[in-house]
Short mmCIF file of C-alpha atoms and ligand atoms in Angstrom, two decimals:
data_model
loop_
_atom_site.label_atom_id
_atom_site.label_comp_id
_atom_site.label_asym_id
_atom_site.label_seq_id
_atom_site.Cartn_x
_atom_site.Cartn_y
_atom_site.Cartn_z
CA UNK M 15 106.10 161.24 87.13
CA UNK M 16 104.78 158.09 85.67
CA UNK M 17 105.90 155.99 88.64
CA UNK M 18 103.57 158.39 91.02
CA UNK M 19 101.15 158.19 89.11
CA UNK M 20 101.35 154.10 89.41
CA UNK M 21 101.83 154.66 93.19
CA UNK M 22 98.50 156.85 93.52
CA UNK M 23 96.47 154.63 91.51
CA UNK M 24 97.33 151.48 93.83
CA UNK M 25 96.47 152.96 96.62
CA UNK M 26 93.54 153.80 95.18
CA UNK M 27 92.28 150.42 94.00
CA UNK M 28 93.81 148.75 97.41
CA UNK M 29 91.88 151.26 99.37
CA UNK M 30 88.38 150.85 97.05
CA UNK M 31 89.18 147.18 98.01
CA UNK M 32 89.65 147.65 101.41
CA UNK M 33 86.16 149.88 102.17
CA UNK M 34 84.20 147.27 99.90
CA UNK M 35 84.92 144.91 102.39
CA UNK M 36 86.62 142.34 99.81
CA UNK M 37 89.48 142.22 102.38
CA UNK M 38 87.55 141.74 104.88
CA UNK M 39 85.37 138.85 103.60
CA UNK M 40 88.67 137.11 102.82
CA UNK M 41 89.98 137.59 106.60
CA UNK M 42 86.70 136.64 107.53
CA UNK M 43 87.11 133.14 105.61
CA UNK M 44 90.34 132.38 106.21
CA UNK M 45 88.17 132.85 110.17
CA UNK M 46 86.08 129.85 109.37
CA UNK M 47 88.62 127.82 108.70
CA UNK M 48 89.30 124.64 110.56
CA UNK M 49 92.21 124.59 112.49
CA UNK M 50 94.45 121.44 112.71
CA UNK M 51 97.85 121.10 114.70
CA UNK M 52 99.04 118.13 113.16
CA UNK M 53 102.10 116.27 114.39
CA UNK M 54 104.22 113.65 112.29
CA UNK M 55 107.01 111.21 112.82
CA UNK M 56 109.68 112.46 110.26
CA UNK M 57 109.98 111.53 106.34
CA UNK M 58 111.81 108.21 107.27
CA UNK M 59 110.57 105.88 104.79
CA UNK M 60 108.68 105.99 101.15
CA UNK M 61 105.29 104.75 103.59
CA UNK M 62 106.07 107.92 105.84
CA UNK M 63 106.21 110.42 102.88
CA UNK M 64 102.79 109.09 101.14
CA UNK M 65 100.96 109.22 104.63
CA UNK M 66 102.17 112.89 104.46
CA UNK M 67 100.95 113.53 100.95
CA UNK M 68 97.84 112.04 101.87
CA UNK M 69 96.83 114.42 104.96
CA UNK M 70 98.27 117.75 102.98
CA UNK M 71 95.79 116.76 99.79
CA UNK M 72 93.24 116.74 102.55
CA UNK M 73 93.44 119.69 104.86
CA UNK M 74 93.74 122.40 102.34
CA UNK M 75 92.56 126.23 102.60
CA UNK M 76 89.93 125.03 99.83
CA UNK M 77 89.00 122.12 101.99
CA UNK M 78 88.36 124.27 105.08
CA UNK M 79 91.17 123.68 106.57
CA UNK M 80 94.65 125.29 107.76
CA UNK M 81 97.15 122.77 108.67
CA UNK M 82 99.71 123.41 110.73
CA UNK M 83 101.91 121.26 110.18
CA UNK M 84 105.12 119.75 111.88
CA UNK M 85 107.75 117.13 110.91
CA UNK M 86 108.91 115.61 114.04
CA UNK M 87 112.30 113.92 112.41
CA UNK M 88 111.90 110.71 114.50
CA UNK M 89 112.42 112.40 117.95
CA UNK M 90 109.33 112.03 120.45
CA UNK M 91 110.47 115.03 122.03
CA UNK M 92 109.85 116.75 119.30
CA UNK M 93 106.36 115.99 119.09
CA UNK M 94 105.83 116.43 122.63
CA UNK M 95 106.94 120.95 121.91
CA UNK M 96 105.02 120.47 118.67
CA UNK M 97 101.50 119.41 120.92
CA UNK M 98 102.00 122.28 123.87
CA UNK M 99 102.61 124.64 120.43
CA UNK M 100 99.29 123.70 119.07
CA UNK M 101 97.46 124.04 122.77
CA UNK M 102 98.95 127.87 122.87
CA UNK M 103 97.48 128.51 119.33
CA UNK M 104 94.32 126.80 120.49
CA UNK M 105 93.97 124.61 117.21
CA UNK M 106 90.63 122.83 116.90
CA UNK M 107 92.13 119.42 116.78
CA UNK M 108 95.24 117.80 117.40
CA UNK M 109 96.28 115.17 115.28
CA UNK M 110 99.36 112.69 115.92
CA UNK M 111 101.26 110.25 114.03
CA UNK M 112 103.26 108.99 117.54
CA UNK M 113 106.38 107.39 116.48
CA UNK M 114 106.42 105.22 120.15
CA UNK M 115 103.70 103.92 121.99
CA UNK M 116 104.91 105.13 125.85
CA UNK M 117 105.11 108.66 127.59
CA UNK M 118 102.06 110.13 126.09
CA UNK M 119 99.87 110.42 129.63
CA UNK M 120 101.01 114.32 130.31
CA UNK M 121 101.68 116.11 126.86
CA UNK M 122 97.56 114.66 126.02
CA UNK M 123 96.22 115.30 129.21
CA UNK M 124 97.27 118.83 129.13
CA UNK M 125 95.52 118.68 125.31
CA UNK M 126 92.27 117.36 127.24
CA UNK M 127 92.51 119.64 129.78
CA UNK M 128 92.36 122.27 126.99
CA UNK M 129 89.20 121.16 125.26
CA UNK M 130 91.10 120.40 122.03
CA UNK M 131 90.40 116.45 120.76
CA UNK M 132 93.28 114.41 119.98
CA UNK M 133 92.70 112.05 116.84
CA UNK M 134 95.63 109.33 116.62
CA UNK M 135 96.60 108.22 112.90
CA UNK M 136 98.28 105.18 112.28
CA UNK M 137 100.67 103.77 115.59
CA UNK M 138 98.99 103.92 118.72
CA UNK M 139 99.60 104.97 121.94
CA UNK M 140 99.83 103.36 125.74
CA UNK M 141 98.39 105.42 128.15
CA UNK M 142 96.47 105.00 131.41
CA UNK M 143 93.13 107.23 130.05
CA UNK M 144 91.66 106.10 127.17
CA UNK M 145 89.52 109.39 127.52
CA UNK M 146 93.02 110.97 126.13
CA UNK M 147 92.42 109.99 122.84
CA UNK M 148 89.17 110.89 121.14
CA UNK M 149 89.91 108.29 117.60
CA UNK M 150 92.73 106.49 116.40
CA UNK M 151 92.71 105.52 112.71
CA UNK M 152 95.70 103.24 111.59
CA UNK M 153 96.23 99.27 110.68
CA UNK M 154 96.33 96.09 112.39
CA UNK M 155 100.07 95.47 112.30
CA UNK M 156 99.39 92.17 113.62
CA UNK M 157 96.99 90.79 111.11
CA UNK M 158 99.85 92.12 108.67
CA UNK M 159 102.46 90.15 110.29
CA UNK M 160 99.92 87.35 110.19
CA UNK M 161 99.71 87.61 106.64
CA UNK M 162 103.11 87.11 106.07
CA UNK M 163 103.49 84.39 108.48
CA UNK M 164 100.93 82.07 106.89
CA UNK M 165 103.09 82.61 103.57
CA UNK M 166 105.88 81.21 105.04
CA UNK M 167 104.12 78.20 106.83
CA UNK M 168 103.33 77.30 103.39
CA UNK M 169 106.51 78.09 101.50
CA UNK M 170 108.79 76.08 104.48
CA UNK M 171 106.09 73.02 104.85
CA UNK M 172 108.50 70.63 104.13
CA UNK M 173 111.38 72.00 105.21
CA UNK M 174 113.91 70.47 107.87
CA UNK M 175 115.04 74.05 109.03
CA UNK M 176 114.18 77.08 108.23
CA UNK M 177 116.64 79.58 109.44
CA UNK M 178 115.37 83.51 109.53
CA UNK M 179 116.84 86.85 110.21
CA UNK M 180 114.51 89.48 111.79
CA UNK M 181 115.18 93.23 110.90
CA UNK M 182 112.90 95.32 113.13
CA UNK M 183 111.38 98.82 112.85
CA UNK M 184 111.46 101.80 115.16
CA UNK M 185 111.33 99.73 118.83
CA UNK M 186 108.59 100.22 120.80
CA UNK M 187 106.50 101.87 117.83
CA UNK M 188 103.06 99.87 117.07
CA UNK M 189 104.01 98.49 113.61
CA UNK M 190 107.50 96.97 115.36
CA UNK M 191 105.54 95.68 117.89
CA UNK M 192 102.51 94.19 116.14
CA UNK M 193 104.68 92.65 113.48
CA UNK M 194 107.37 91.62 115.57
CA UNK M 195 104.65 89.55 117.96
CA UNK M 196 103.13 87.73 114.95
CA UNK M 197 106.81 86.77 113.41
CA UNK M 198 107.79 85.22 117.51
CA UNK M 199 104.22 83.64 117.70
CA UNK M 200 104.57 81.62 114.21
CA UNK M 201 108.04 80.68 115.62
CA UNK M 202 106.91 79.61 118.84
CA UNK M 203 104.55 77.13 116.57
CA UNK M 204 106.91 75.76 114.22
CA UNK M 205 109.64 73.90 115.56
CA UNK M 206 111.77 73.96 112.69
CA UNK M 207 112.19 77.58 112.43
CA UNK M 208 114.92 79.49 113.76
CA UNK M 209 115.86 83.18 114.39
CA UNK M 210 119.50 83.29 114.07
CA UNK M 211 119.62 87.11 114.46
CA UNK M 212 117.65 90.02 115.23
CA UNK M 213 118.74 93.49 114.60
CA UNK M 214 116.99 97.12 114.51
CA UNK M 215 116.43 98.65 110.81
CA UNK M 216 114.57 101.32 112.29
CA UNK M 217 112.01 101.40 108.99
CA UNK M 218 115.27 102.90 107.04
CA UNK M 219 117.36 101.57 104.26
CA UNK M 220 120.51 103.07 105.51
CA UNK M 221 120.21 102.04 108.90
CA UNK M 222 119.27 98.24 107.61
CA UNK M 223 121.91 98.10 104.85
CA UNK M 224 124.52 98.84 108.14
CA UNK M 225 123.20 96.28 110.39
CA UNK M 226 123.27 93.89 107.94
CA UNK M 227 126.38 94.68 106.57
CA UNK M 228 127.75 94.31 109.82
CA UNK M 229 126.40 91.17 110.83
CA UNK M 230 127.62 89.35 107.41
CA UNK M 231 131.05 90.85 107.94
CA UNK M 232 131.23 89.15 111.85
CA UNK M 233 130.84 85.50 110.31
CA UNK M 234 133.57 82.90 110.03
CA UNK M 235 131.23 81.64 107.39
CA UNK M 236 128.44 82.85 105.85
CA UNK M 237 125.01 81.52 107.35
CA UNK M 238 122.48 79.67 105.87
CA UNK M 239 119.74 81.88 105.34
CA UNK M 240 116.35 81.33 104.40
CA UNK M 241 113.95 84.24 105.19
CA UNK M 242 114.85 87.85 106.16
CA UNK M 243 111.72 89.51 107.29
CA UNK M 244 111.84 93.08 107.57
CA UNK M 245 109.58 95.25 108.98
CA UNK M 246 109.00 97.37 106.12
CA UNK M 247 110.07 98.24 102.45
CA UNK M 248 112.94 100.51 103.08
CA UNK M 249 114.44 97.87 105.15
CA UNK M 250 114.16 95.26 102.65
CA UNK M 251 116.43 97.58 100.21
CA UNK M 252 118.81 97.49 102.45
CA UNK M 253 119.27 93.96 103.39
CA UNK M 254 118.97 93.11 99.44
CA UNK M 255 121.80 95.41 98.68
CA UNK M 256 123.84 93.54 101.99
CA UNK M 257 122.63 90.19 101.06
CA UNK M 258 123.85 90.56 97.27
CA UNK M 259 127.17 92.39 98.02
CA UNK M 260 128.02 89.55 100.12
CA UNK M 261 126.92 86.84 97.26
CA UNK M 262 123.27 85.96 98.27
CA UNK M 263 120.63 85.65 95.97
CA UNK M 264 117.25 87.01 96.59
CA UNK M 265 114.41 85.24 94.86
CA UNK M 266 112.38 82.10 94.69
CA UNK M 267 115.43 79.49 94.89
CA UNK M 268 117.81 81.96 97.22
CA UNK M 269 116.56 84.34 100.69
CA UNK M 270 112.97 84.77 100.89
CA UNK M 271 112.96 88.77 101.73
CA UNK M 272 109.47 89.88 103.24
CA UNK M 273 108.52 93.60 103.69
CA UNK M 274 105.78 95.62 105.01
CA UNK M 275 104.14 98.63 103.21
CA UNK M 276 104.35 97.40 99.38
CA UNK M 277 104.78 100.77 98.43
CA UNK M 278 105.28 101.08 94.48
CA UNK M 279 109.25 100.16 94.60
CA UNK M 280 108.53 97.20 96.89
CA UNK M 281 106.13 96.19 94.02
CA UNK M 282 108.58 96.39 91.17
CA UNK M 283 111.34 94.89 93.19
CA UNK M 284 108.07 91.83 94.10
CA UNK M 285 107.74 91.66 90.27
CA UNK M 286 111.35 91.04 89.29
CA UNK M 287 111.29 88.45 92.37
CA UNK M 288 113.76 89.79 95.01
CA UNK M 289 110.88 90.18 97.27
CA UNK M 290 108.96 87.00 98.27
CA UNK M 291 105.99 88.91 99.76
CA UNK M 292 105.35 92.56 100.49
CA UNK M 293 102.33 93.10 103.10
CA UNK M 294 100.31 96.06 102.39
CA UNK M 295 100.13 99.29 105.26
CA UNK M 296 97.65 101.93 103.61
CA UNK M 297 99.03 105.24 104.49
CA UNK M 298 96.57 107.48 102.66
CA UNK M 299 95.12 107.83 105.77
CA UNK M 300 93.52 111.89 104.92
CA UNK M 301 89.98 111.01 103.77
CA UNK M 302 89.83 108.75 107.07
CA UNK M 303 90.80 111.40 109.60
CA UNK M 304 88.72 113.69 107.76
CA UNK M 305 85.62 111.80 107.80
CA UNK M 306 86.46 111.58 112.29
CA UNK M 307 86.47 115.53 112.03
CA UNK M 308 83.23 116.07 110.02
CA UNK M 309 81.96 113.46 112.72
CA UNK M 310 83.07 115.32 115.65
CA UNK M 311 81.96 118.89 114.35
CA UNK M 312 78.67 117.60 113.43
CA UNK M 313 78.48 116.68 117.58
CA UNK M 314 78.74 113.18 116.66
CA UNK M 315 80.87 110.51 118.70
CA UNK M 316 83.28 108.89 115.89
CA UNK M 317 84.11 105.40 116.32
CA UNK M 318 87.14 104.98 118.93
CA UNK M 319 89.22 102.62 116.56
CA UNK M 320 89.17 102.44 112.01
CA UNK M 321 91.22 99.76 110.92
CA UNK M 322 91.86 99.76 106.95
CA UNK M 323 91.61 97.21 105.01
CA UNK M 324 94.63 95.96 103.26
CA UNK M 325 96.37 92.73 100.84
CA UNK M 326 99.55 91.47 100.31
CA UNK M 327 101.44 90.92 97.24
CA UNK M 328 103.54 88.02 95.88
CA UNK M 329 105.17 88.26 92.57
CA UNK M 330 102.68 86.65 90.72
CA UNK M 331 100.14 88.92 92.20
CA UNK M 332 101.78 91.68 90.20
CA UNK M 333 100.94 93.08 87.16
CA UNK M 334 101.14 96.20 84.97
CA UNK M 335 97.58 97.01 85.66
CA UNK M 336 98.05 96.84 89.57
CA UNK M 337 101.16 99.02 89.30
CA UNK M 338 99.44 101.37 87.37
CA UNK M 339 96.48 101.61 89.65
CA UNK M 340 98.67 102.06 92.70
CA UNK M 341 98.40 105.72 94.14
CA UNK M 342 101.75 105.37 96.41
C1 GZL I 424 103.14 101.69 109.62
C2 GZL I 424 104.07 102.86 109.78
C3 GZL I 424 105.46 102.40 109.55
C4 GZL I 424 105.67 101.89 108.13
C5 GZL I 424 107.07 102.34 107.90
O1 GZL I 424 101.83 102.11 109.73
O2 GZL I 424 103.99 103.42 111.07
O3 GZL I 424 106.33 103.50 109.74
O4 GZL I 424 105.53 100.51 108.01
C6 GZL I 424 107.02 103.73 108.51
O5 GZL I 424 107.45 102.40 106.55
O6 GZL I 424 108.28 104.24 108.67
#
């Protein structure tokens, strides 16, 4: 008896909601909500997951927004379904994290063709309309290269050779290409320096600690080696953990080991010394793309490029009160 008398009442009080219209006014928010199709590269490195954080803290329900979100696990493919997805649901805007630069001209021309602007965030794309994309905000992954470039001009000033080993990211992806074009330009300018190997990390420790692994095993005798520059932070772990297992030492009197992102392990391992410099690559890149969508709804034109600003770190750059302040 009791539990129809529960029944009855709920009805009751869901119906009483439903005439009042309390329903209705919360359909008719969730309405005005903002719609965002967002597309990302995969969750391959400690950079990639903060970038991630960064957008979901911003495009909340509360915020205005729904996010619909998709996690592209490294395959362009992927984010090529995840696009013509977001045209069918007719998001609002279209925002991609592209994990290569080429084959982009069709999947955002059939986004154009649909009225829906495309913002880019972080790696950019080559294609032949730059109508295609309405805003790219990201880094100059040349000026970051740079950065780490002029370090080792002035750590290797006096040396008679400086031999390096070059562990790229993701080929053909903006940060692998920007970085890897300031590394061969400082080498083109010194003489003395000399890249014995070159191998794809593909921005992940596992992949790096392989390669690396590899390439030690395949020597009569181990190489002098001076500078391993890898094109991010989760590479660097895993040519440390090669390097040491094969008797290097990383540090100021062993391999210089040089690393993009200095996300907060890349710091700590700076600060104990087995990284020589770690460039930084801001990925809370949310507020930014935000501030491009309150532009565009407010029937303003956003700039077409935002570059953030960002440092580097050497370990006596690091501190407990930077590694406390850091937010990734
Ligand atoms: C750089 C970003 C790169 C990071 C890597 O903006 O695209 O991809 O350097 C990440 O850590 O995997």
């Amino acid at each position: 008896m009791k539990r129809k008398i529960a029944c009855l009442l709920t009805a009751i009080i869901y119906s009483v909601f439903i005439l009042t219209g309390c329903a209705k006014q919360e359909t008719t928010e969730k309405d005005d909500l903002t719609v965002i199709g967002m597309s990302q590269v995969g969750a391959e490195s400690d950079w990639r997951q903060a970038d991630t954080a960064s957008m979901k803290a911003v495009f909340t329900e509360a915020n205005g927004y729904r996010l619909l979100f998709d996690d592209a696990r490294q395959e362009q493919e992927n984010q090529f379904v995840a696009i013509r997805r977001f045209i069918q649901q007719k998001v609002d805007y279209i925002v991609v994290m592209p994990i290569t630069e080429n084959g982009w001209d069709a999947v955002l021309k059939e986004a154009k063709d649909a009225g829906i602007p495309v913002i880019l965030v972080d790696r950019m794309v080559n294609v032949k309309d730059e109508d295609l994309i309405t805003a790219h905000v990201g880094s100059d992954f040349y000026a970051e290269g740079k950065k780490a470039t002029d370090w080792m001009k002035e750590k290797y000033a006096n040396a008679e050779q400086v031999n390096i080993i070059h562990i790229q990211g993701t080929k053909g992806s903006t940060p692998q290409i920007g970085r890897t074009a300031a590394l061969d330009d400082a080498v083109k300018a010194n003489s003395k320096w000399k890249v014995i190997a070159r191998m794809d990390g593909d921005f992940t420790e596992a992949k790096t600690y392989e390669v690396m692994k590899e390439y030690l095993s395949n020597r009569d005798t181990l190489p002098q080696i001076d500078v391993v520059y890898c094109e991010n932070d989760n590479e660097a772990y895993g040519a440390i953990k090669a390097l040491e297992g094969f008797g290097y030492t990383c540090g100021k009197n062993g391999v210089s080991v040089i690393s993009f992102d200095a996300t907060y392990n890349a710091l700590v391992y700076c600060q104990k010394g087995k990284i020589a410099m770690t460039v930084e690559c801001n990925p809370l890149l949310g507020p930014l793309v935000e501030s491009v969508i309150k532009t565009l709804k407010a029937g303003e034109k956003p700039e077409k490029n935002r570059y953030v600003e960002e440092s580097a770190f050497r370990p006596e750059d690091i501190t407990e009160e930077l590694l406390a302040s850091r937010k990734y």
